[in-house]
C-alpha positions in Angstrom: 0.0 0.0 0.0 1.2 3.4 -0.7 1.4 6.1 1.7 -0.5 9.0 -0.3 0.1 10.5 -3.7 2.6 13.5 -4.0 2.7 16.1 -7.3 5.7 16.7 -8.6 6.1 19.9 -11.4 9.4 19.9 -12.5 9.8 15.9 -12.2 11.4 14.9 -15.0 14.5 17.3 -13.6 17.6 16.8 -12.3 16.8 17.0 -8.9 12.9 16.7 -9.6 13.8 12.8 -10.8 16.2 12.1 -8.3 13.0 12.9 -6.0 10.6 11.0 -7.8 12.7 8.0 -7.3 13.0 8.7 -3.7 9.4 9.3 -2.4 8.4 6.2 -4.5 10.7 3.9 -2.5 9.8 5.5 0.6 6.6 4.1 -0.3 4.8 7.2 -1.9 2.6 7.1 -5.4 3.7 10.1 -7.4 2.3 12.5 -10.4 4.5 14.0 -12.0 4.7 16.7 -14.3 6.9 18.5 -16.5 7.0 20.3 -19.7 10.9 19.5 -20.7 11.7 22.9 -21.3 15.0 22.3 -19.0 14.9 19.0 -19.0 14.4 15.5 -21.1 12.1 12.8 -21.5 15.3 10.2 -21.0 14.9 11.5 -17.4 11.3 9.9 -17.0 12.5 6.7 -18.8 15.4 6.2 -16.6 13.3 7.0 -13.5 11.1 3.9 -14.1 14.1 1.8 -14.9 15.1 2.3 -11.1 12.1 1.6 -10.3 10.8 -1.3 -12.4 7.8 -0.1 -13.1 6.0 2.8 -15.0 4.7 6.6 -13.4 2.0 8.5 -13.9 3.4 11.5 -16.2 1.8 14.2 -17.8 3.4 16.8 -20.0 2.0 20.2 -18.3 3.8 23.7 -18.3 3.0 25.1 -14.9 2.9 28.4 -16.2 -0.7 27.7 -18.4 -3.2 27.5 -15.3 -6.2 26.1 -17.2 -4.2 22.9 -18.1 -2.8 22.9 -14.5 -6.0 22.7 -13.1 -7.1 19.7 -15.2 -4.2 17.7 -13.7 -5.6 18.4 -9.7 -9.0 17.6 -11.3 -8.2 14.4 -12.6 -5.6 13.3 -10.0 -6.0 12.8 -5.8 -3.2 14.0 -3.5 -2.7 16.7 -0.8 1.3 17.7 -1.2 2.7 19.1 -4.3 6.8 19.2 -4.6 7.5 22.6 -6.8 10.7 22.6 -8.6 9.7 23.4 -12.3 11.8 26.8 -13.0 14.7 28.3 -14.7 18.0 28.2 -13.2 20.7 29.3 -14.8 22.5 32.5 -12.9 24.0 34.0 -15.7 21.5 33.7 -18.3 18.6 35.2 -15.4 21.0 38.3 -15.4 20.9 38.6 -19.2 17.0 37.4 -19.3 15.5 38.8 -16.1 11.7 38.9 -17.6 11.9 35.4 -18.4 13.0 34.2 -15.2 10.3 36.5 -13.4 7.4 35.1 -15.8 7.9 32.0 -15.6 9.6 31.4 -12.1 6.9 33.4 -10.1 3.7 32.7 -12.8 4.2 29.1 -12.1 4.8 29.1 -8.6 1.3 31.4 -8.3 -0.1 28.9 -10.4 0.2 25.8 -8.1 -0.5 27.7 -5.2 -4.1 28.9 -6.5 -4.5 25.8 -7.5 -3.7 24.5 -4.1 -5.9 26.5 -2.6 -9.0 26.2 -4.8 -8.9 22.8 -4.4 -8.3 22.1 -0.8 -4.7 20.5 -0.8 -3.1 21.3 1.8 0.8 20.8 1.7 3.2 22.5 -0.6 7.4 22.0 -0.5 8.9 24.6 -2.5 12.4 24.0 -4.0 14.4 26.8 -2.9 18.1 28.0 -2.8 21.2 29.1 -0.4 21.3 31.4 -3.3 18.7 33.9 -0.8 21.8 34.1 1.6 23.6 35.8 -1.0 27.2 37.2 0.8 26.3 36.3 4.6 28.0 38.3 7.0 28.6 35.3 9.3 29.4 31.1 8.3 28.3 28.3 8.4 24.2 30.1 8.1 21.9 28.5 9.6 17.8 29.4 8.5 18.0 32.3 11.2 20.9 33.9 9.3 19.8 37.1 7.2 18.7 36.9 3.6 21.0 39.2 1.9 19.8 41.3 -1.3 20.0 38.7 -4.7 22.7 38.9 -6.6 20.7 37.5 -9.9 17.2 37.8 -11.0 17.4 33.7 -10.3 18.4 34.4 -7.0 15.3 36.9 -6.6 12.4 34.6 -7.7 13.6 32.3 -5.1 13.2 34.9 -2.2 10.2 36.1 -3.5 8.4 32.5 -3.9 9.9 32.3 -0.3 7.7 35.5 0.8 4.8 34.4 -1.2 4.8 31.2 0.4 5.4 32.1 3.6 2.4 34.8 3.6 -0.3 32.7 1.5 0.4 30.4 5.1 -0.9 32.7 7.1 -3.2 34.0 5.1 -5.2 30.2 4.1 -6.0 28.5 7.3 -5.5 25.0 4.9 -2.2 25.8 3.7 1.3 24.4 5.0 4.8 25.3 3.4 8.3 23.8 3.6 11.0 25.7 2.0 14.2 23.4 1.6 17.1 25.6 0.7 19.8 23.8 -1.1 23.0 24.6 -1.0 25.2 22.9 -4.3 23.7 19.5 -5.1 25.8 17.3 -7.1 26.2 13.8 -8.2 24.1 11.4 -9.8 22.3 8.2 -8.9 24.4 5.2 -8.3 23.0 3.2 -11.3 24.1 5.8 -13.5 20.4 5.8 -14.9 19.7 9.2 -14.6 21.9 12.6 -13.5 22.6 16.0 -14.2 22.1 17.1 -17.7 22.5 20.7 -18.5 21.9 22.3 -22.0 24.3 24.2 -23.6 27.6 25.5 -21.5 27.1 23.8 -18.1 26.3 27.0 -15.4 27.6 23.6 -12.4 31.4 23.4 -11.8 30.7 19.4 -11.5 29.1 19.0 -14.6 32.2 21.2 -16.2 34.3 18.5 -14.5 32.7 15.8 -16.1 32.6 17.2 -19.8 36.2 18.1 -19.5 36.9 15.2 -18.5 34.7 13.8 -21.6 36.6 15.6 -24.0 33.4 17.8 -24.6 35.1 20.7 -22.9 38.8 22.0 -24.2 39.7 22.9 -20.4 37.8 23.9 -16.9 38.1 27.7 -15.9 38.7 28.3 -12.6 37.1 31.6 -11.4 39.4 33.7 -9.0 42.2 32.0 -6.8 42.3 35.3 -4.7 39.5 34.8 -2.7 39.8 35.2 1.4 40.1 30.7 1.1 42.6 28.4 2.6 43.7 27.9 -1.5 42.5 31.0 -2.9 39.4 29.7 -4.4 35.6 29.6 -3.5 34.0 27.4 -0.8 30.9 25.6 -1.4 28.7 23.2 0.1 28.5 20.1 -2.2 25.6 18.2 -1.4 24.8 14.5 -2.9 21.5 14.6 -5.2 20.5 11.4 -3.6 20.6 12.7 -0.2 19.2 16.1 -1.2 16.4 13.9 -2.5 15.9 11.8 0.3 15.3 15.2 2.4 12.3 16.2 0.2 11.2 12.6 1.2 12.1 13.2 5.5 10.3 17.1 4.3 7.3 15.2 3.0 6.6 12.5 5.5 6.4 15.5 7.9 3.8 17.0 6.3 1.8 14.5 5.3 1.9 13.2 9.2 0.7 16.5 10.8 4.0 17.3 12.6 5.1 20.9 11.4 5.6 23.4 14.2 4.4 26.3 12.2 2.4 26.7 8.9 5.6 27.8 7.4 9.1 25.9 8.1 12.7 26.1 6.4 14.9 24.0 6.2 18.7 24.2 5.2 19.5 21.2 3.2 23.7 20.2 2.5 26.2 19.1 4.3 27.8 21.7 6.6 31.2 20.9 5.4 32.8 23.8 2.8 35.2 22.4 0.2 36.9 24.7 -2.5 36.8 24.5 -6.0 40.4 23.3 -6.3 39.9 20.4 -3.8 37.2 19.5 -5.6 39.2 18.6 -8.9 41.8 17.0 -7.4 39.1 14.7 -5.5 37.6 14.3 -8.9 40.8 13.6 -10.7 42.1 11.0 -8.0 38.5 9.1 -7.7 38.2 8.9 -11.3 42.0 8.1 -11.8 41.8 11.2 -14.3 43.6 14.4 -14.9 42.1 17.4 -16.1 43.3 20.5 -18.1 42.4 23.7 -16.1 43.2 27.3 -16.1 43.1 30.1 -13.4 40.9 33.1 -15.2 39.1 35.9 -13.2 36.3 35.9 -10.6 32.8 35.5 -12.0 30.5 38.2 -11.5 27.9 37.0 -8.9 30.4 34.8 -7.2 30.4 34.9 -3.1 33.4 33.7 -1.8 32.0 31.3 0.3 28.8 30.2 1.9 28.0 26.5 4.0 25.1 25.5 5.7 24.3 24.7 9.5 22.0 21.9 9.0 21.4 21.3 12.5 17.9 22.0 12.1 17.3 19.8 9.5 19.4 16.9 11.1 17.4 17.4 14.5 13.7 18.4 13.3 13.5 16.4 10.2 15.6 13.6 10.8 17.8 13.8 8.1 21.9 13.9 7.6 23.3 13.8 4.1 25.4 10.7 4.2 27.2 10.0 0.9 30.9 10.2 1.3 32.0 12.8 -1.6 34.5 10.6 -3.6 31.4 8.2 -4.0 29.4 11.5 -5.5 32.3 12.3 -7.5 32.7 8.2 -8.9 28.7 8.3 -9.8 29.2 11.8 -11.6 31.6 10.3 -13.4 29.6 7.3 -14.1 26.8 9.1 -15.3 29.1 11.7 -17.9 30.5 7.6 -19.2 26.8 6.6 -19.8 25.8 9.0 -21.6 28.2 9.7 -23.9 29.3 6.1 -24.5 32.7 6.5 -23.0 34.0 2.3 -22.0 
């Protein structure tokens, strides 16, 4: 028996599919939508490889309402799992109108929809990107949001603000905001993983294609950062664990346990590790070396930013556990896959 049906916009994702695989072997039934805008159909056919056995899809952009309402019209279930947006930082500052269309349209979208049809529990895919430059590390869900540095950035504290006033405003409506902090990785059976079109916006991703051949050489941006090496610090979190948090997120909504209407939740590892000590991890996992250059800081770029996820670890349950080199050897894995490599 499953627990309960979840929605899922933005399933057939990179994180969205890692997700979907998740909640179903937590014992979930999932719809899940998706309009592959930013994503690929491969994504849905590799999810039910994992699983053995087919899921409900429908293709749906969340941004046309009238067709979004036919899905919670023909489908049961109370919690809806939001990730379906753009996310590229650098193309958000060159694009900002797109980013605000569709980012905030379809986030409205599903919560109207919520709303006019009773269904109670929303989780909304957000970003450490709303800490922007904190003042003080590791930041924990307390710390201050500091002004975006993108339009990307933006949408994600604004569908924060929205959701977090809609739940005091609907006496039926609960929110969950997970913020990631940098998920990487793939699943271990290499089925399904990060696939970015175009110029990868990731540094793993980069890694990988380099390492492919696809890529001439990685650019490094800035070694003069305030770091141990000179380069930034990150908080790399494994896309299986990140998804297994939506799943600890869910089963705490869908068992009546939230503290307030509206909860956030920080979601990595709290353990920084640089850009540079990612490569060489990459390159001595994978047995690999890679051609990179030093270049200039990137526009955007904070120099470092971690989570506290003592919250999360406590309140929800959940620790990421994947060691990194394992991330690293599935990333790899996955780049092999798909481009044939023996």
């Amino acid at each position: 028996m499953s627990k309960e049906t979840v929605l899922i916009s933005g399933g057939a994702g990179y994180i969205g599919s890692h997700t979907t695989v998740a909640l179903v072997e937590a014992g979930y039934d999932v719809v899940v939508i998706d309009n592959f805008s930013n994503s690929e159909a491969g994504a849905i056919e590799g999810v039910e490889k994992i699983l053995g056995r087919k899921i409900t899809f429908e293709k749906i952009d969340t941004c046309d309402k009238d067709a979004l309402r036919g899905v919670f019209e023909r489908h049961q279930f109370n919690t809806v799992i939001h990730f379906a947006a753009y996310k590229a930082v650098g193309e958000s500052m060159a694009e900002p109108l797109k980013y605000y269309q569709n980012n905030l349209v379809s986030f409205m979208n599903i919560v109207e929809m919520m709303k006019e049809f009773n269904r109670p529990s929303i989780l909304f895919s957000s970003s450490a990107t709303v800490y922007g430059d904190a003042e003080t590390l590791p930041v924990t869900e307390q710390t201050p949001r500091q002004p975006a540095t993108s339009p990307y950035g933006n949408t994600k504290q604004i569908a924060e603000d929205i959701l977090r006033d809609c739940c005091r405003a609907y006496e039926r409506l609960y929110g969950i905001a997970l913020r990631y902090f940098n998920p990487i990785g793939a699943h271990p059976s290499a089925l399904i993983g990060e696939l970015p079109r175009g110029v990868p916006n990731n540094l793993l991703p980069f890694v990988t294609q380099t390492a492919a051949g696809i890529r001439e050489r990685l650019s490094v941006f800035g070694n003069d950062y305030d770091t141990p090496d000179g380069t930034c610090l990150r908080d790399y979190i494994d896309v299986v664990d990140l998804a297994k948090a939506h799943v600890a997120a869910v089963d705490r909504m869908t068992a009546g346990k939230m503290d307030e209407k509206y909860e956030i939740f920080n979601v990595g590892t709290g353990s920084p590790v640089s850009v540079l000590e990612l490569l060489t991890r990459f390159e001595a996992v994978n047995d690999l070396k890679l051609p990179y250059t030093i270049v200039g800081r990137r526009p955007g770029d904070v120099p470092a930013v971690w989570a506290d996820t003592s919250y999360a670890n406590k309140v929800l349950g959940w620790k990421a556990e994947r060691p990194l080199d394992d991330t690293l050897r599935a990333a790899w894995a996955w780049e092999k896959r798909i481009r044939n490599i023996k």
